[in-house]
Short mmCIF file of N, CA and C in Angstrom, two decimals:
data_model
loop_
_atom_site.label_atom_id
_atom_site.label_comp_id
_atom_site.label_asym_id
_atom_site.label_seq_id
_atom_site.Cartn_x
_atom_site.Cartn_y
_atom_site.Cartn_z
N ILE V 1 0.83 -1.22 0.04
CA ILE V 1 0.03 -0.09 -0.15
C ILE V 1 1.01 1.29 -0.07
N PRO V 2 0.71 2.16 -0.99
CA PRO V 2 1.67 3.30 -0.93
C PRO V 2 1.39 4.31 0.09
N SER V 3 2.39 4.66 0.83
CA SER V 3 2.20 5.69 1.83
C SER V 3 1.47 6.96 1.41
N GLN V 4 1.57 7.23 0.11
CA GLN V 4 0.87 8.68 -0.46
C GLN V 4 -0.67 8.39 -0.17
N MET V 5 -1.22 7.23 -0.12
CA MET V 5 -2.56 7.12 0.08
C MET V 5 -2.89 7.91 1.32
N GLY V 6 -2.20 8.05 2.17
CA GLY V 6 -2.47 8.80 3.45
C GLY V 6 -2.70 10.27 3.22
N MET V 7 -2.48 10.75 1.91
CA MET V 7 -2.70 12.07 1.55
C MET V 7 -4.03 12.23 1.12
N MET V 8 -4.82 11.34 1.06
CA MET V 8 -6.36 11.43 0.65
C MET V 8 -7.18 12.02 1.88
N THR V 9 -6.67 13.08 2.32
CA THR V 9 -7.30 13.37 3.69
C THR V 9 -8.74 13.95 3.76
N SER V 10 -9.26 14.16 2.43
CA SER V 10 -10.61 14.46 2.34
C SER V 10 -11.54 13.26 2.29
N MET V 11 -10.94 11.97 2.41
CA MET V 11 -11.87 10.84 2.14
C MET V 11 -12.56 10.54 3.41
N GLY V 12 -14.02 10.52 3.35
CA GLY V 12 -14.69 10.28 4.68
C GLY V 12 -15.15 8.91 4.88
N SER V 13 -15.30 8.08 3.62
CA SER V 13 -15.68 6.65 4.01
C SER V 13 -15.32 5.82 2.77
N TYR V 14 -15.41 4.62 2.92
CA TYR V 14 -15.11 3.48 1.89
C TYR V 14 -13.88 3.75 1.35
N PHE V 15 -12.92 3.35 2.32
CA PHE V 15 -11.43 2.99 1.69
C PHE V 15 -11.31 1.55 1.92
N ILE V 16 -11.67 0.88 0.77
CA ILE V 16 -11.68 -0.54 0.76
C ILE V 16 -10.57 -1.11 0.02
N ILE V 17 -9.69 -1.77 0.39
CA ILE V 17 -8.58 -2.65 -0.49
C ILE V 17 -8.68 -3.92 0.19
N SER V 18 -9.81 -4.69 0.01
CA SER V 18 -9.98 -6.03 0.76
C SER V 18 -9.81 -7.06 -0.38
N THR V 19 -9.40 -8.37 0.12
CA THR V 19 -9.41 -9.53 -0.73
C THR V 19 -8.65 -9.44 -1.86
N ASN V 20 -7.30 -9.18 -1.55
CA ASN V 20 -6.22 -9.06 -2.70
C ASN V 20 -5.07 -9.81 -2.13
N SER V 21 -3.84 -9.70 -2.67
CA SER V 21 -2.72 -10.36 -2.40
C SER V 21 -1.47 -9.19 -1.91
N LEU V 22 -2.08 -8.07 -1.35
CA LEU V 22 -1.05 -7.08 -0.92
C LEU V 22 -0.30 -7.45 0.24
N SER V 23 1.15 -7.05 0.14
CA SER V 23 2.05 -7.58 1.07
C SER V 23 2.71 -6.25 1.63
N GLY V 24 3.58 -6.39 2.64
CA GLY V 24 4.14 -5.35 3.17
C GLY V 24 3.43 -4.91 4.50
N SER V 25 3.99 -3.93 4.97
CA SER V 25 3.27 -3.08 6.17
C SER V 25 2.22 -2.25 5.91
N ILE V 26 1.30 -1.94 6.83
CA ILE V 26 0.32 -0.86 6.74
C ILE V 26 1.10 0.36 6.96
N PRO V 27 1.13 1.25 6.06
CA PRO V 27 1.86 2.64 6.23
C PRO V 27 1.21 3.56 7.35
N SER V 28 2.20 4.00 8.20
CA SER V 28 1.54 4.94 9.27
C SER V 28 0.84 6.19 8.73
N GLN V 29 1.13 6.49 7.45
CA GLN V 29 0.56 7.59 6.94
C GLN V 29 -1.01 7.51 6.71
N LEU V 30 -1.51 6.22 6.78
CA LEU V 30 -2.94 6.04 6.57
C LEU V 30 -3.72 6.59 7.98
N GLY V 31 -3.00 6.84 9.04
CA GLY V 31 -3.60 7.58 10.13
C GLY V 31 -4.01 8.97 9.88
N MET V 32 -3.46 9.52 8.76
CA MET V 32 -3.84 10.79 8.42
C MET V 32 -5.24 10.93 7.78
N LEU V 33 -5.84 9.86 7.69
CA LEU V 33 -7.14 9.89 7.08
C LEU V 33 -8.17 10.18 8.30
N SER V 34 -8.00 11.20 8.90
CA SER V 34 -8.76 11.57 10.22
C SER V 34 -10.32 11.85 10.02
N LEU V 35 -10.68 12.06 8.71
CA LEU V 35 -12.09 12.35 8.49
C LEU V 35 -12.81 11.04 8.12
N MET V 36 -12.14 10.03 8.00
CA MET V 36 -12.78 8.74 7.68
C MET V 36 -13.65 8.28 8.78
N SER V 37 -14.96 8.19 8.37
CA SER V 37 -15.97 7.58 9.39
C SER V 37 -16.55 6.30 9.29
N SER V 38 -16.24 5.57 8.23
CA SER V 38 -16.61 4.37 8.12
C SER V 38 -15.93 3.67 7.04
N ASN V 39 -15.99 2.30 6.94
CA ASN V 39 -15.56 1.48 6.06
C ASN V 39 -14.08 1.66 5.76
N PHE V 40 -13.23 1.52 6.69
CA PHE V 40 -11.77 1.42 6.38
C PHE V 40 -11.36 -0.19 6.39
N ASN V 41 -11.22 -0.79 5.23
CA ASN V 41 -11.18 -2.14 5.17
C ASN V 41 -9.90 -2.75 4.60
N LEU V 42 -9.07 -3.34 4.94
CA LEU V 42 -7.94 -4.04 4.54
C LEU V 42 -7.96 -5.60 4.71
N TYR V 43 -9.10 -6.02 4.77
CA TYR V 43 -9.40 -7.38 5.08
C TYR V 43 -8.84 -8.37 4.02
N SER V 44 -8.29 -9.37 4.42
CA SER V 44 -7.89 -10.62 3.55
C SER V 44 -6.79 -10.22 2.53
N ASN V 45 -5.67 -9.79 2.99
CA ASN V 45 -4.52 -9.64 2.19
C ASN V 45 -3.32 -10.43 2.82
N SER V 46 -2.14 -9.99 2.59
CA SER V 46 -1.05 -10.54 3.24
C SER V 46 -0.12 -9.57 3.94
N LEU V 47 -0.77 -8.61 4.61
CA LEU V 47 -0.13 -7.58 5.18
C LEU V 47 0.54 -7.99 6.44
N SER V 48 1.87 -7.57 6.71
CA SER V 48 2.52 -8.03 7.80
C SER V 48 3.07 -6.84 8.71
N GLY V 49 3.70 -7.18 9.71
CA GLY V 49 4.39 -6.09 10.53
C GLY V 49 3.25 -5.68 11.65
N SER V 50 3.40 -4.64 12.48
CA SER V 50 2.60 -4.21 13.49
C SER V 50 1.53 -3.29 12.82
N ILE V 51 0.60 -3.13 13.70
CA ILE V 51 -0.55 -1.97 13.37
C ILE V 51 0.11 -0.62 13.70
N PRO V 52 0.33 0.20 12.91
CA PRO V 52 0.80 1.63 13.34
C PRO V 52 -0.02 2.31 14.29
N SER V 53 0.64 2.87 15.23
CA SER V 53 0.01 3.48 16.45
C SER V 53 -0.87 4.85 15.88
N GLN V 54 -0.37 5.32 14.67
CA GLN V 54 -0.91 6.34 14.04
C GLN V 54 -2.40 6.26 13.56
N MET V 55 -2.73 4.82 13.52
CA MET V 55 -4.07 4.57 13.20
C MET V 55 -5.11 5.03 14.10
N GLY V 56 -4.60 5.51 15.30
CA GLY V 56 -5.46 5.99 16.41
C GLY V 56 -5.78 7.40 16.12
N MET V 57 -5.19 8.00 15.07
CA MET V 57 -5.56 9.34 14.72
C MET V 57 -6.80 9.47 13.88
N MET V 58 -7.42 8.27 13.51
CA MET V 58 -8.60 8.28 12.63
C MET V 58 -9.71 8.48 13.62
N THR V 59 -9.90 9.60 14.37
CA THR V 59 -10.71 9.66 15.46
C THR V 59 -12.16 10.01 15.10
N SER V 60 -12.58 10.07 13.62
CA SER V 60 -13.82 10.26 13.17
C SER V 60 -14.43 8.85 12.80
N MET V 61 -13.60 7.77 13.10
CA MET V 61 -14.28 6.47 12.72
C MET V 61 -15.22 5.98 13.67
N GLY V 62 -16.24 5.66 12.96
CA GLY V 62 -17.48 5.21 13.77
C GLY V 62 -17.98 3.68 13.54
N SER V 63 -17.72 3.25 12.38
CA SER V 63 -17.97 1.72 12.07
C SER V 63 -17.12 1.31 10.96
N TYR V 64 -17.07 -0.11 11.03
CA TYR V 64 -16.18 -0.81 10.03
C TYR V 64 -14.87 -0.40 9.86
N PHE V 65 -14.03 -0.67 10.82
CA PHE V 65 -12.57 -0.69 10.85
C PHE V 65 -12.21 -1.97 10.80
N ILE V 66 -11.78 -2.53 9.59
CA ILE V 66 -11.50 -3.90 9.46
C ILE V 66 -10.05 -4.18 8.85
N ILE V 67 -9.21 -4.73 9.78
CA ILE V 67 -7.92 -5.05 9.17
C ILE V 67 -7.51 -6.64 9.53
N SER V 68 -8.67 -7.49 9.37
CA SER V 68 -8.52 -8.98 9.81
C SER V 68 -8.11 -9.72 8.77
N THR V 69 -7.67 -10.97 8.99
CA THR V 69 -7.16 -11.97 8.03
C THR V 69 -6.14 -11.44 7.13
N ASN V 70 -4.96 -11.14 8.04
CA ASN V 70 -3.81 -10.62 7.31
C ASN V 70 -2.63 -11.43 8.13
N SER V 71 -1.48 -10.96 8.21
CA SER V 71 -0.35 -11.64 9.01
C SER V 71 0.22 -10.49 9.91
N LEU V 72 -0.50 -9.80 10.49
CA LEU V 72 -0.03 -8.81 11.40
C LEU V 72 0.35 -9.32 12.62
N SER V 73 1.42 -8.64 13.30
CA SER V 73 2.05 -9.15 14.59
C SER V 73 2.04 -8.13 15.47
N GLY V 74 2.70 -8.44 16.73
CA GLY V 74 2.87 -7.30 17.64
C GLY V 74 1.67 -7.13 18.49
N SER V 75 1.61 -6.17 19.27
CA SER V 75 0.38 -5.89 20.23
C SER V 75 -0.56 -4.91 19.52
N ILE V 76 -1.49 -4.76 20.12
CA ILE V 76 -2.59 -3.72 19.61
C ILE V 76 -2.29 -2.49 20.35
N PRO V 77 -2.04 -1.52 19.39
CA PRO V 77 -1.62 -0.17 19.97
C PRO V 77 -2.55 0.49 20.93
N SER V 78 -2.19 0.98 21.91
CA SER V 78 -3.14 1.58 22.89
C SER V 78 -3.79 2.85 22.25
N GLN V 79 -3.05 3.45 21.30
CA GLN V 79 -3.66 4.62 20.56
C GLN V 79 -4.92 4.24 19.95
N LEU V 80 -5.33 3.10 19.54
CA LEU V 80 -6.52 2.73 18.98
C LEU V 80 -7.76 2.97 19.86
N GLY V 81 -7.45 3.17 21.18
CA GLY V 81 -8.56 3.59 22.17
C GLY V 81 -9.05 4.90 21.98
N MET V 82 -8.23 5.71 20.98
CA MET V 82 -8.79 7.07 20.60
C MET V 82 -9.95 6.96 19.65
N LEU V 83 -10.35 5.72 19.08
CA LEU V 83 -11.42 5.63 18.24
C LEU V 83 -12.62 5.54 19.10
N SER V 84 -12.88 6.56 19.75
CA SER V 84 -13.96 6.54 20.70
C SER V 84 -15.43 6.52 20.07
N LEU V 85 -15.53 6.90 18.88
CA LEU V 85 -16.66 7.04 18.18
C LEU V 85 -17.21 5.57 17.57
N MET V 86 -16.22 4.55 17.67
CA MET V 86 -16.48 3.29 17.19
C MET V 86 -17.82 2.58 17.67
N SER V 87 -19.01 2.29 17.00
CA SER V 87 -20.01 1.87 17.50
C SER V 87 -20.33 0.29 16.91
N SER V 88 -19.67 0.00 15.90
CA SER V 88 -19.87 -1.35 15.29
C SER V 88 -18.54 -1.70 14.33
N ASN V 89 -18.46 -3.02 14.35
CA ASN V 89 -17.51 -3.74 13.50
C ASN V 89 -15.99 -3.15 13.67
N PHE V 90 -15.49 -3.31 14.67
CA PHE V 90 -14.07 -3.20 14.70
C PHE V 90 -13.44 -4.44 14.91
N ASN V 91 -12.75 -4.92 13.70
CA ASN V 91 -12.34 -6.30 13.43
C ASN V 91 -10.72 -6.31 13.41
N LEU V 92 -10.20 -7.05 14.19
CA LEU V 92 -8.65 -7.41 14.00
C LEU V 92 -8.44 -8.88 14.01
N TYR V 93 -9.46 -9.71 13.88
CA TYR V 93 -9.21 -11.00 13.85
C TYR V 93 -8.30 -11.72 12.69
N SER V 94 -8.10 -12.88 13.05
CA SER V 94 -7.27 -13.79 12.08
C SER V 94 -5.89 -13.09 11.62
N ASN V 95 -5.28 -12.65 12.72
CA ASN V 95 -3.80 -12.08 12.50
C ASN V 95 -2.96 -13.00 13.47
N SER V 96 -1.82 -12.40 13.92
CA SER V 96 -1.02 -12.99 14.88
C SER V 96 -0.65 -12.07 15.85
N LEU V 97 -1.72 -11.30 16.35
CA LEU V 97 -1.36 -10.22 17.30
C LEU V 97 -1.07 -11.04 18.75
N SER V 98 -0.44 -10.32 19.58
CA SER V 98 -0.12 -10.69 20.86
C SER V 98 -0.23 -9.83 21.90
N GLY V 99 -0.15 -10.27 23.18
CA GLY V 99 -0.36 -9.30 24.43
C GLY V 99 -1.78 -9.26 24.73
N SER V 100 -2.04 -8.14 25.46
CA SER V 100 -3.47 -8.11 25.94
C SER V 100 -4.13 -6.92 25.14
N ILE V 101 -5.43 -6.82 25.34
CA ILE V 101 -6.20 -5.75 24.87
C ILE V 101 -5.91 -4.36 25.87
N PRO V 102 -5.38 -3.44 25.03
CA PRO V 102 -5.14 -2.13 25.82
C PRO V 102 -6.30 -1.79 26.68
N SER V 103 -6.01 -1.14 27.93
CA SER V 103 -7.08 -0.71 28.76
C SER V 103 -7.68 0.49 28.10
N GLN V 104 -7.21 1.08 27.28
CA GLN V 104 -7.57 2.31 26.64
C GLN V 104 -8.80 2.15 25.70
N MET V 105 -8.93 0.73 25.26
CA MET V 105 -9.89 0.28 24.27
C MET V 105 -11.25 0.22 25.15
N GLY V 106 -12.26 0.80 24.63
CA GLY V 106 -13.60 0.70 25.15
C GLY V 106 -13.82 1.62 26.27
N MET V 107 -13.09 2.74 26.40
CA MET V 107 -13.23 3.85 27.34
C MET V 107 -14.04 4.98 26.81
#
């Protein structure tokens, strides 16, 4: 995923790049999509590395934050607790994440 995609700062919904064979890490610049309110979907690719803490800057996100079924590792960043408007479909399943769920989640 090109880091330049994080420059699409006017995007409010439907950033969907699911069910492909994309590899590499999630660019931290995607956290700059702060107006994104729904449907951020990277489901079912071959993305690896950790979830960037900058994803917590997507504070308008209310539903459908999906980065499941990849090969992500490491812990869940506590900054994702800043997604306080999330009301449905926060999916990180089917990865290789470790550690505990940060206490900031669900506050």
